[in-house]
């Protein structure tokens, strides 16, 4: 006999939902050591987490809980105090066990009115493993295993407390700062790891699932990207480039090279944006002004990519727009506090003026090598940006501003000088590379792609003096590979199209000013030339103005209305 549907539903709730029901009703949740537990937290009452049957070879237990962005308080008592609690979206506590202790408990509390989805884990460590945050002198906890994170538009900074050597249950921990010998905590090393979440994904379930890969030592080493190693004499502070809207998880592994043991801190994550802002939150990062600006740039860029060398004045206007607009943006950002939309408007106006000046210089003087040197500088700038976009940019040598900018300037100059012997080829290459890259920038204003940071990292370093110490690694995922393929296809197509079209033409047209002088002299001497009968430019302008004025003048009545004829 089949059970009724209501009974089947009750059985499913008992089997699959017993854990959540026990948390919400009794406020107690029992967890297993080394296992992740997904739970839902209420603000009405704290939830007690209980860990039983801790093995005797475990000297300390690290417990941490994570949410998407909401704060959770984890404490050792029902009433949290500053010395036994931690609050945040990535919060953890470390319990040093007593000789006969087999149970541990923690309390979780949330101030959010809505029910929170969270994940928690207990990580055991032995007496020979380093103790994360045991030599803390900066934060409130006596032993602080947390990694603290702050971010702004330019950089994301993580800090953490130094670790100490491990000890057996009941034994005193070694002193932190009495001796600087190999028998003390000064031999410890700190590996900094980074992990990128899937692009364009702000889901809490995705975040919590991927946090499992960055919580334990072996999982971190298998899944994370190791960026650098700090020794105990270096500052426990590292900076990274901020990527708004892109989820990133950071963690630190402290290693004891003498005993070949290690332990992990509490992982911390960020999206470099705010989830709760009414405007400009994580869900509405793209500004309308940015989209309009880069969409117009992309339309110009695609035209330049395929027809730049043929329409030389249009290309020179576009390159002048880029050069002057870039310099004005850097200058205004450094010396003013202008808002973003105003800054973008002034940059656009300055770029238009710069483009007109570039075209005017070409029209008056017609020096192709001078003009092509400026055009080649744009290609050199993009080439240097690509070089430092690779892992080369994270070398410690280039964290020095002098070394970085000298190297950057040399690469930017070498590229146009090397191609200047074939100015036509240089111009076509520049048109295709720069024109196609503007499409990448336009796509990023709608859908995230890491390729925009090729140039954005250089802009950040130019406007922010503290950006020199930042590590600029970015994720490479599906969108990025698609954009790389599109960029390459557009570049190759643009180069092939222009080389084929211009194969039998002269490299550059004559100077426009000399052509104008020649035509003017010809009109003066050749009466058979139809243009000879055209009035001078000044008279033509006055005639047009008179016609425009007459358009608004009231027509006079026709016929004679003299009183003598009435």
Coordinates of C-alpha atoms in Angstrom, one line a residue:
X1 CA 0.0 0.0 0.0
X2 CA 1.5 3.4 -1.0
X3 CA 1.9 6.0 1.7
X4 CA -0.2 9.2 1.3
X5 CA 1.5 12.3 -0.1
X6 CA 1.4 14.1 3.2
X7 CA 3.3 11.2 4.9
X8 CA 6.0 11.2 2.1
X9 CA 6.4 15.0 2.5
X10 CA 6.9 14.5 6.3
X11 CA 9.5 11.8 5.7
X12 CA 11.4 14.0 3.2
X13 CA 11.5 16.8 5.8
X14 CA 12.7 14.5 8.4
X15 CA 15.5 13.1 6.2
X16 CA 16.7 16.2 4.3
X17 CA 15.6 19.1 6.4
X18 CA 16.3 17.9 9.9
X19 CA 19.4 19.9 10.3
X20 CA 17.8 23.2 9.5
X21 CA 14.7 22.4 11.6
X22 CA 16.9 21.6 14.6
X23 CA 18.7 25.0 14.2
X24 CA 15.5 27.0 14.0
X25 CA 13.6 25.3 16.8
X26 CA 16.2 24.2 19.4
X27 CA 19.0 26.7 18.4
X28 CA 21.6 23.9 18.6
X29 CA 23.5 22.3 15.7
X30 CA 26.0 19.6 16.1
X31 CA 28.9 19.5 13.5
X32 CA 31.6 17.1 12.6
X33 CA 35.3 17.9 12.7
X34 CA 36.8 18.8 9.3
X35 CA 33.3 18.9 7.6
X36 CA 31.5 21.9 6.1
X37 CA 28.0 22.6 7.3
X38 CA 25.5 24.8 5.5
X39 CA 23.0 26.5 7.8
X40 CA 20.4 29.2 8.0
X41 CA 20.7 31.8 10.7
X42 CA 17.9 33.8 12.3
X43 CA 18.2 37.1 14.2
X44 CA 15.8 36.1 16.9
X45 CA 18.2 33.9 18.9
X46 CA 21.8 32.8 18.7
X47 CA 22.6 29.4 17.2
X48 CA 24.9 27.2 19.3
X49 CA 27.4 25.1 17.3
X50 CA 28.6 22.0 19.1
X51 CA 31.6 19.8 18.2
X52 CA 32.0 16.5 20.0
X53 CA 34.6 13.7 20.3
X54 CA 37.7 15.7 19.4
X55 CA 40.7 13.4 19.0
X56 CA 43.4 13.7 21.7
X57 CA 46.1 14.4 19.1
X58 CA 44.3 17.7 18.1
X59 CA 45.8 20.7 20.0
X60 CA 43.6 23.5 18.6
X61 CA 40.5 23.9 16.5
X62 CA 39.8 26.7 14.0
X63 CA 36.1 27.4 13.5
X64 CA 34.9 29.9 10.9
X65 CA 31.6 30.9 9.3
X66 CA 30.9 32.8 6.0
X67 CA 28.1 34.6 4.4
X68 CA 27.7 36.6 1.1
X69 CA 28.0 40.1 2.6
X70 CA 25.9 40.1 5.9
X71 CA 27.7 40.3 9.2
X72 CA 27.6 37.4 11.6
X73 CA 29.0 37.4 15.1
X74 CA 30.8 34.2 16.2
X75 CA 31.6 34.0 19.9
X76 CA 32.6 31.6 22.7
X77 CA 29.7 32.7 24.9
X78 CA 26.1 33.6 24.5
X79 CA 26.8 37.2 25.4
X80 CA 29.7 38.2 23.1
X81 CA 32.6 40.3 24.4
X82 CA 35.5 42.0 22.6
X83 CA 38.0 39.4 23.6
X84 CA 36.0 36.3 22.7
X85 CA 34.0 37.2 19.5
X86 CA 34.5 38.3 15.9
X87 CA 32.0 39.9 13.6
X88 CA 32.0 40.0 9.8
X89 CA 31.0 38.1 6.7
X90 CA 34.1 36.0 7.1
X91 CA 34.6 35.4 10.9
X92 CA 36.5 32.8 12.8
X93 CA 37.8 31.9 16.3
X94 CA 40.6 29.6 17.3
X95 CA 40.2 27.3 20.4
X96 CA 43.3 26.1 22.2
X97 CA 42.3 22.8 23.8
X98 CA 42.8 21.7 27.4
X99 CA 44.4 18.3 28.1
X100 CA 41.2 16.4 28.6
X101 CA 38.8 18.5 26.5
X102 CA 36.8 16.6 23.9
X103 CA 34.0 19.1 23.2
X104 CA 33.9 22.7 21.9
X105 CA 31.0 25.1 21.3
X106 CA 30.5 28.4 19.6
X107 CA 27.6 30.8 19.2
X108 CA 26.4 32.4 16.0
X109 CA 24.3 35.5 16.0
X110 CA 23.0 37.7 13.1
X111 CA 21.5 41.1 13.2
X112 CA 19.9 40.8 9.8
X113 CA 16.1 40.6 9.8
X114 CA 16.1 38.1 7.0
X115 CA 17.2 34.5 7.3
X116 CA 20.9 34.1 6.2
X117 CA 22.5 31.3 4.3
X118 CA 25.9 30.6 5.7
X119 CA 28.5 27.9 5.8
X120 CA 30.7 26.8 8.7
X121 CA 33.6 24.5 9.2
X122 CA 35.8 23.2 12.0
X123 CA 39.5 22.6 11.1
X124 CA 41.7 20.6 13.5
X125 CA 45.5 21.1 13.9
X126 CA 48.1 19.2 15.9
X127 CA 50.8 20.3 18.3
X128 CA 53.5 20.7 15.6
X129 CA 51.3 22.8 13.3
X130 CA 51.8 26.6 13.5
X131 CA 49.1 28.6 15.3
X132 CA 47.6 31.3 13.0
X133 CA 47.4 34.7 14.6
X134 CA 48.9 33.6 17.9
X135 CA 51.3 36.5 18.0
X136 CA 48.6 39.1 17.5
X137 CA 49.4 42.6 18.8
X138 CA 47.2 44.7 16.5
X139 CA 43.6 43.3 16.7
X140 CA 41.3 42.7 19.6
X141 CA 41.4 38.9 20.0
X142 CA 44.3 37.4 21.9
X143 CA 44.7 34.8 19.2
X144 CA 43.3 36.1 15.9
X145 CA 43.3 33.8 12.9
X146 CA 41.3 36.1 10.7
X147 CA 42.4 37.9 7.5
X148 CA 41.2 41.4 7.5
X149 CA 40.3 43.1 4.2
X150 CA 39.5 46.6 3.0
X151 CA 39.1 47.9 -0.5
X152 CA 38.6 51.1 -2.5
X153 CA 38.3 51.9 -6.2
X154 CA 42.0 51.2 -6.8
X155 CA 43.3 48.5 -4.4
X156 CA 42.2 45.7 -2.1
X157 CA 44.4 45.3 1.0
X158 CA 44.6 42.3 3.3
X159 CA 46.3 42.2 6.7
X160 CA 46.7 39.4 9.3
X161 CA 48.3 38.8 12.6
X162 CA 51.6 36.8 12.8
X163 CA 51.5 33.2 13.8
X164 CA 53.4 31.3 16.5
X165 CA 54.9 27.8 16.8
X166 CA 52.5 25.0 17.9
X167 CA 52.5 23.4 21.3
X168 CA 50.9 20.4 23.0
X169 CA 47.8 20.6 25.1
X170 CA 48.4 22.1 28.5
X171 CA 51.9 23.5 27.5
X172 CA 52.6 27.2 27.4
X173 CA 53.0 28.6 23.9
X174 CA 56.5 29.7 22.9
X175 CA 57.2 33.5 23.4
X176 CA 56.6 35.6 20.3
X177 CA 59.3 38.3 20.3
X178 CA 62.0 37.4 22.8
X179 CA 64.5 35.8 20.4
X180 CA 64.9 35.9 16.7
X181 CA 66.3 32.5 16.1
X182 CA 65.4 29.4 14.2
X183 CA 63.9 27.9 17.3
X184 CA 61.3 30.6 17.5
X185 CA 58.4 31.8 15.4
X186 CA 60.7 33.9 13.2
X187 CA 61.4 30.9 11.0
X188 CA 57.7 30.8 9.9
X189 CA 56.8 31.6 6.2
X190 CA 53.5 33.0 4.9
X191 CA 52.1 32.0 1.5
X192 CA 49.5 34.3 0.1
X193 CA 46.9 32.6 -2.1
X194 CA 44.2 34.1 -4.4
X195 CA 41.1 32.4 -5.9
X196 CA 38.7 33.9 -8.5
X197 CA 35.0 33.1 -8.4
X198 CA 33.1 32.7 -11.7
X199 CA 32.7 35.9 -13.6
X200 CA 29.4 37.8 -13.5
X201 CA 28.1 35.6 -10.6
X202 CA 27.0 37.2 -7.3
X203 CA 25.2 34.1 -6.0
X204 CA 25.6 33.2 -2.3
X205 CA 25.4 29.5 -3.1
X206 CA 28.2 29.7 -5.6
X207 CA 30.4 31.7 -3.1
X208 CA 29.8 29.2 -0.3
X209 CA 30.6 26.3 -2.5
X210 CA 33.9 27.7 -3.7
X211 CA 34.9 28.7 -0.1
X212 CA 35.3 25.0 0.6
X213 CA 38.3 25.1 -1.8
X214 CA 40.1 27.8 0.2
X215 CA 39.6 26.7 3.8
X216 CA 42.0 23.9 4.3
X217 CA 45.7 23.7 3.5
X218 CA 45.7 20.9 0.8
X219 CA 42.6 22.4 -0.9
X220 CA 44.1 25.9 -1.0
X221 CA 47.3 24.6 -2.5
X222 CA 45.4 22.6 -5.1
X223 CA 42.9 25.3 -6.1
X224 CA 44.4 28.7 -5.2
X225 CA 46.9 30.8 -7.0
X226 CA 50.1 31.4 -5.0
X227 CA 51.1 35.0 -5.5
X228 CA 54.0 35.5 -3.0
X229 CA 55.7 34.3 0.1
X230 CA 56.4 36.6 3.1
X231 CA 59.0 35.8 5.8
X232 CA 58.4 36.7 9.5
X233 CA 60.4 40.0 9.2
X234 CA 58.1 41.4 6.5
X235 CA 54.9 43.3 7.1
X236 CA 51.8 41.0 7.2
X237 CA 50.0 43.3 4.7
X238 CA 49.5 42.7 0.9
X239 CA 47.8 44.9 -1.7
X240 CA 45.9 43.7 -4.8
X241 CA 44.2 45.5 -7.7
X242 CA 40.4 46.0 -7.0
X243 CA 38.1 44.4 -9.6
X244 CA 34.6 45.7 -8.9
X245 CA 31.9 43.0 -9.4
X246 CA 34.4 40.1 -9.5
X247 CA 34.4 37.8 -6.6
X248 CA 37.8 37.0 -5.1
X249 CA 38.8 34.8 -2.1
X250 CA 42.1 35.3 -0.3
X251 CA 43.8 33.1 2.3
X252 CA 47.2 32.7 4.0
X253 CA 49.0 29.5 4.7
X254 CA 51.6 29.7 7.5
X255 CA 54.4 27.1 7.1
X256 CA 57.1 25.8 9.4
X257 CA 60.0 24.9 7.1
X258 CA 61.8 23.1 9.9
X259 CA 59.0 20.7 10.9
X260 CA 57.4 20.7 7.4
X261 CA 54.0 21.6 8.9
X262 CA 51.4 24.2 7.9
X263 CA 48.1 25.8 8.9
X264 CA 45.6 28.0 7.1
X265 CA 44.0 31.3 8.3
X266 CA 40.3 32.1 7.9
X267 CA 39.6 32.8 4.2
X268 CA 38.2 36.2 3.3
X269 CA 36.3 37.2 0.2
X270 CA 35.3 40.4 -1.6
X271 CA 33.5 41.7 -4.7
X272 CA 35.1 45.2 -4.3
X273 CA 31.6 46.7 -4.3
X274 CA 28.7 47.3 -1.9
X275 CA 25.6 45.1 -2.0
X276 CA 23.4 47.4 0.0
X277 CA 23.9 50.8 -1.7
X278 CA 20.8 52.2 -3.5
X279 CA 22.9 53.4 -6.4
X280 CA 26.2 52.0 -7.8
X281 CA 25.8 48.7 -5.9
X282 CA 27.2 45.3 -7.1
X283 CA 24.2 44.7 -9.3
X284 CA 24.3 48.2 -11.1
X285 CA 28.0 48.8 -11.6
X286 CA 27.9 50.0 -15.2
X287 CA 27.3 53.7 -15.5
X288 CA 25.2 55.0 -18.5
X289 CA 27.8 57.6 -19.2
X290 CA 30.5 55.0 -19.5
X291 CA 28.5 52.9 -21.8
X292 CA 27.7 55.8 -24.1
X293 CA 31.3 57.0 -24.1
X294 CA 32.8 53.6 -25.0
X295 CA 30.1 52.7 -27.4
X296 CA 30.9 55.8 -29.5
X297 CA 34.6 55.0 -29.1
X298 CA 34.0 51.4 -30.4
X299 CA 32.1 52.7 -33.5
X300 CA 35.0 55.0 -34.3
X301 CA 37.5 52.2 -33.5
X302 CA 35.9 49.7 -35.8
X303 CA 36.0 52.2 -38.6
X304 CA 39.6 52.9 -37.9
X305 CA 40.4 49.2 -37.7
X306 CA 39.4 48.6 -41.3
X307 CA 39.6 52.1 -43.0
X308 CA 42.0 54.1 -40.8
X309 CA 44.9 54.5 -43.3
X310 CA 42.5 55.3 -46.2
X311 CA 40.8 58.1 -44.1
X312 CA 43.9 59.6 -42.6
X313 CA 42.3 62.7 -41.1
X314 CA 39.7 60.6 -39.3
X315 CA 42.4 58.4 -37.9
X316 CA 44.6 61.3 -36.8
X317 CA 41.5 62.8 -35.1
X318 CA 40.9 59.6 -33.2
X319 CA 44.5 59.2 -32.1
X320 CA 44.6 62.8 -31.0
X321 CA 41.4 62.2 -29.1
X322 CA 43.0 59.3 -27.3
X323 CA 46.3 61.0 -26.5
X324 CA 44.9 64.3 -25.2
X325 CA 41.9 62.7 -23.5
X326 CA 44.1 60.2 -21.6
X327 CA 46.5 62.9 -20.4
X328 CA 43.7 65.3 -19.3
X329 CA 42.0 62.4 -17.4
X330 CA 45.1 61.6 -15.5
X331 CA 45.8 65.3 -14.7
X332 CA 42.3 66.1 -13.5
X333 CA 42.0 62.9 -11.4
X334 CA 45.2 63.8 -9.6
X335 CA 44.6 67.5 -9.0
X336 CA 40.8 67.8 -8.7
X337 CA 37.9 66.1 -6.8
X338 CA 35.6 66.3 -9.8
X339 CA 32.8 63.7 -10.1
X340 CA 33.0 60.8 -12.5
X341 CA 30.4 62.1 -15.0
X342 CA 31.9 65.6 -15.0
X343 CA 35.4 64.1 -15.4
X344 CA 34.3 62.0 -18.3
X345 CA 32.6 65.0 -20.0
X346 CA 35.7 67.2 -19.6
X347 CA 37.9 64.4 -20.9
X348 CA 35.7 64.0 -24.0
X349 CA 35.7 67.7 -24.7
X350 CA 39.5 67.8 -24.3
X351 CA 39.9 64.8 -26.5
X352 CA 37.9 66.4 -29.3
X353 CA 40.0 69.5 -29.1
X354 CA 43.2 67.4 -29.2
X355 CA 41.9 65.5 -32.2
X356 CA 41.2 68.7 -34.1
X357 CA 44.7 70.1 -33.2
X358 CA 46.2 66.8 -34.5
X359 CA 44.3 67.1 -37.8
X360 CA 45.2 70.8 -38.0
X361 CA 48.9 70.0 -37.6
X362 CA 48.7 67.4 -40.3
X363 CA 46.8 69.7 -42.6
X364 CA 49.3 72.6 -42.2
X365 CA 52.6 70.9 -42.0
X366 CA 52.0 67.4 -43.4
X367 CA 54.9 65.7 -41.7
X368 CA 54.1 62.0 -41.9
X369 CA 57.0 60.8 -39.7
X370 CA 56.2 63.3 -36.9
X371 CA 52.5 62.4 -37.0
X372 CA 53.3 58.7 -37.2
X373 CA 55.6 58.9 -34.2
X374 CA 52.7 60.2 -32.2
X375 CA 50.4 57.5 -33.6
X376 CA 53.1 54.9 -32.9
X377 CA 53.3 56.0 -29.3
X378 CA 49.7 54.9 -28.8
X379 CA 50.7 51.4 -30.1
X380 CA 53.8 51.5 -27.9
X381 CA 51.6 52.4 -24.9
X382 CA 49.3 49.5 -25.6
X383 CA 52.2 47.1 -26.1
X384 CA 53.8 48.1 -22.8
X385 CA 50.5 47.8 -21.1
X386 CA 50.1 44.2 -22.4
X387 CA 53.7 43.4 -21.2
X388 CA 52.9 44.5 -17.6
X389 CA 49.5 42.8 -17.8
X390 CA 51.3 39.5 -17.8
X391 CA 52.9 38.0 -14.6
X392 CA 56.0 40.2 -15.4
X393 CA 54.1 43.1 -13.9
X394 CA 54.0 41.5 -10.5
X395 CA 57.8 41.1 -10.2
X396 CA 59.1 42.8 -7.1
X397 CA 61.5 44.9 -9.3
X398 CA 58.6 46.7 -10.9
X399 CA 57.0 47.7 -7.6
X400 CA 59.5 50.6 -7.7
X401 CA 57.9 53.5 -9.6
X402 CA 61.2 54.7 -11.1
X403 CA 62.0 51.3 -12.6
X404 CA 58.5 50.7 -13.7
X405 CA 57.9 54.0 -15.5
X406 CA 61.4 54.0 -17.1
X407 CA 60.8 50.5 -18.5
X408 CA 57.3 51.4 -19.6
X409 CA 58.6 54.5 -21.4
X410 CA 61.3 52.6 -23.1
X411 CA 58.9 49.9 -24.5
X412 CA 56.5 52.7 -25.6
X413 CA 59.3 54.4 -27.5
X414 CA 61.0 51.3 -29.0
X415 CA 57.8 50.1 -30.8
X416 CA 57.3 53.2 -33.0
X417 CA 61.0 53.8 -33.6
X418 CA 61.4 50.1 -34.7
X419 CA 58.5 50.4 -37.2
X420 CA 59.3 54.0 -38.3
X421 CA 61.3 52.7 -41.3
X422 CA 58.0 51.4 -42.7
X423 CA 55.6 54.2 -41.6
X424 CA 52.7 52.8 -43.7
X425 CA 52.9 49.4 -41.9
X426 CA 53.2 51.1 -38.5
X427 CA 50.1 53.1 -39.2
X428 CA 48.1 50.1 -40.4
X429 CA 49.2 48.0 -37.4
X430 CA 48.3 50.8 -35.0
X431 CA 44.8 51.3 -36.6
X432 CA 44.0 47.6 -36.3
X433 CA 45.3 47.0 -32.8
X434 CA 43.9 50.1 -31.2
X435 CA 40.7 50.2 -33.1
X436 CA 39.8 46.6 -32.3
X437 CA 40.7 47.1 -28.6
X438 CA 38.1 49.8 -28.3
X439 CA 35.5 47.1 -28.9
X440 CA 36.9 45.2 -25.9
X441 CA 36.5 48.3 -23.8
X442 CA 32.9 48.8 -25.0
X443 CA 31.9 45.2 -24.3
X444 CA 33.3 45.5 -20.7
X445 CA 30.8 48.3 -20.0
X446 CA 28.0 45.8 -20.5
X447 CA 29.6 42.4 -19.6
X448 CA 32.7 42.0 -17.4
X449 CA 36.0 41.1 -19.1
X450 CA 39.5 41.2 -17.6
X451 CA 41.1 42.5 -20.8
X452 CA 40.1 46.1 -19.8
X453 CA 42.6 45.9 -17.0
X454 CA 45.4 45.9 -19.7
X455 CA 45.1 49.7 -19.7
X456 CA 43.1 50.3 -16.5
X457 CA 45.9 49.1 -14.3
X458 CA 48.2 51.7 -15.9
X459 CA 45.6 54.4 -15.4
X460 CA 45.3 53.3 -11.7
X461 CA 49.0 53.5 -11.2
X462 CA 49.2 56.9 -12.8
X463 CA 46.6 58.4 -10.6
X464 CA 47.2 56.6 -7.3
X465 CA 50.7 56.7 -5.8
X466 CA 50.0 53.7 -3.5
X467 CA 49.2 51.5 -6.5
X468 CA 52.9 50.7 -7.1
X469 CA 52.9 47.9 -4.4
X470 CA 49.7 46.3 -5.7
X471 CA 49.6 42.8 -7.3
X472 CA 47.5 43.1 -10.5
X473 CA 46.5 39.5 -11.3
X474 CA 43.1 39.1 -12.9
X475 CA 40.9 36.1 -13.7
X476 CA 40.9 34.5 -17.2
X477 CA 37.6 32.7 -17.8
X478 CA 35.1 32.1 -20.6
X479 CA 34.4 35.7 -21.4
X480 CA 38.0 36.6 -21.6
X481 CA 39.0 33.8 -24.0
X482 CA 36.1 34.8 -26.2
X483 CA 37.2 38.5 -26.2
X484 CA 40.8 37.5 -26.9
X485 CA 39.7 35.5 -29.9
X486 CA 37.5 38.4 -31.1
X487 CA 40.3 40.9 -30.7
X488 CA 42.7 38.7 -32.7
X489 CA 40.2 38.1 -35.5
X490 CA 39.4 41.9 -35.8
X491 CA 43.1 42.7 -35.7
X492 CA 44.1 40.2 -38.4
X493 CA 41.1 41.2 -40.6
X494 CA 41.9 44.9 -40.2
X495 CA 45.5 44.5 -41.1
X496 CA 44.8 42.2 -44.1
X497 CA 42.0 44.5 -45.4
X498 CA 44.1 47.6 -45.3
X499 CA 47.3 46.1 -46.6
X500 CA 45.3 44.7 -49.6
X501 CA 43.5 48.0 -50.3
X502 CA 46.6 50.1 -50.0
X503 CA 49.1 47.8 -51.8
X504 CA 49.4 49.9 -54.9
X505 CA 48.9 53.4 -53.5
X506 CA 51.4 55.8 -52.2
X507 CA 52.2 55.5 -48.5
X508 CA 50.8 59.0 -47.6
X509 CA 49.0 61.7 -49.6
X510 CA 50.6 65.1 -50.2
X511 CA 50.5 67.8 -47.6
X512 CA 46.9 69.2 -47.6
X513 CA 48.1 72.8 -47.1
X514 CA 50.3 72.6 -50.2
X515 CA 47.4 71.2 -52.2
X516 CA 45.3 74.1 -51.1
X517 CA 48.0 76.7 -52.0
X518 CA 48.4 75.0 -55.4
X519 CA 44.6 75.1 -56.1
X520 CA 44.4 78.7 -55.0
X521 CA 47.2 79.7 -57.4
X522 CA 45.6 77.7 -60.2
X523 CA 42.3 79.5 -59.7
X524 CA 44.0 82.9 -60.0
X525 CA 45.7 82.2 -63.3
X526 CA 43.4 79.7 -65.1
X527 CA 40.2 81.5 -66.1
X528 CA 38.9 78.4 -67.8
X529 CA 38.9 76.6 -64.5
X530 CA 35.3 76.7 -63.2
X531 CA 36.6 77.3 -59.7
X532 CA 38.2 80.5 -60.9
X533 CA 34.7 82.1 -61.0
X534 CA 34.0 81.2 -57.4
X535 CA 34.2 84.2 -55.0
X536 CA 36.8 84.1 -52.2
X537 CA 36.0 82.2 -49.0
X538 CA 35.2 85.3 -47.0
X539 CA 32.6 86.6 -49.5
X540 CA 31.0 83.1 -49.7
X541 CA 30.6 83.1 -45.9
X542 CA 29.1 86.6 -46.0
X543 CA 26.7 85.5 -48.7
X544 CA 25.6 82.4 -46.7
X545 CA 25.0 84.5 -43.7
X546 CA 22.9 87.0 -45.7
X547 CA 20.8 84.1 -47.0
X548 CA 20.4 82.8 -43.5
X549 CA 19.3 86.2 -42.3
X550 CA 16.8 86.7 -45.2
X551 CA 15.2 83.4 -44.3
X552 CA 13.8 84.9 -41.1
X553 CA 12.9 88.3 -42.7
X554 CA 9.2 88.9 -43.4
X555 CA 8.3 89.1 -47.2
X556 CA 7.4 92.6 -48.5
X557 CA 3.9 92.9 -50.2
X558 CA 4.0 93.2 -54.0
X559 CA 2.3 96.0 -56.0
X560 CA 2.2 99.8 -55.5
X561 CA -0.1 101.1 -52.7
X562 CA 0.4 104.9 -53.2
X563 CA -2.5 107.1 -52.0
X564 CA -2.5 108.9 -55.4
X565 CA -3.8 105.7 -57.1
X566 CA -6.7 105.1 -54.6

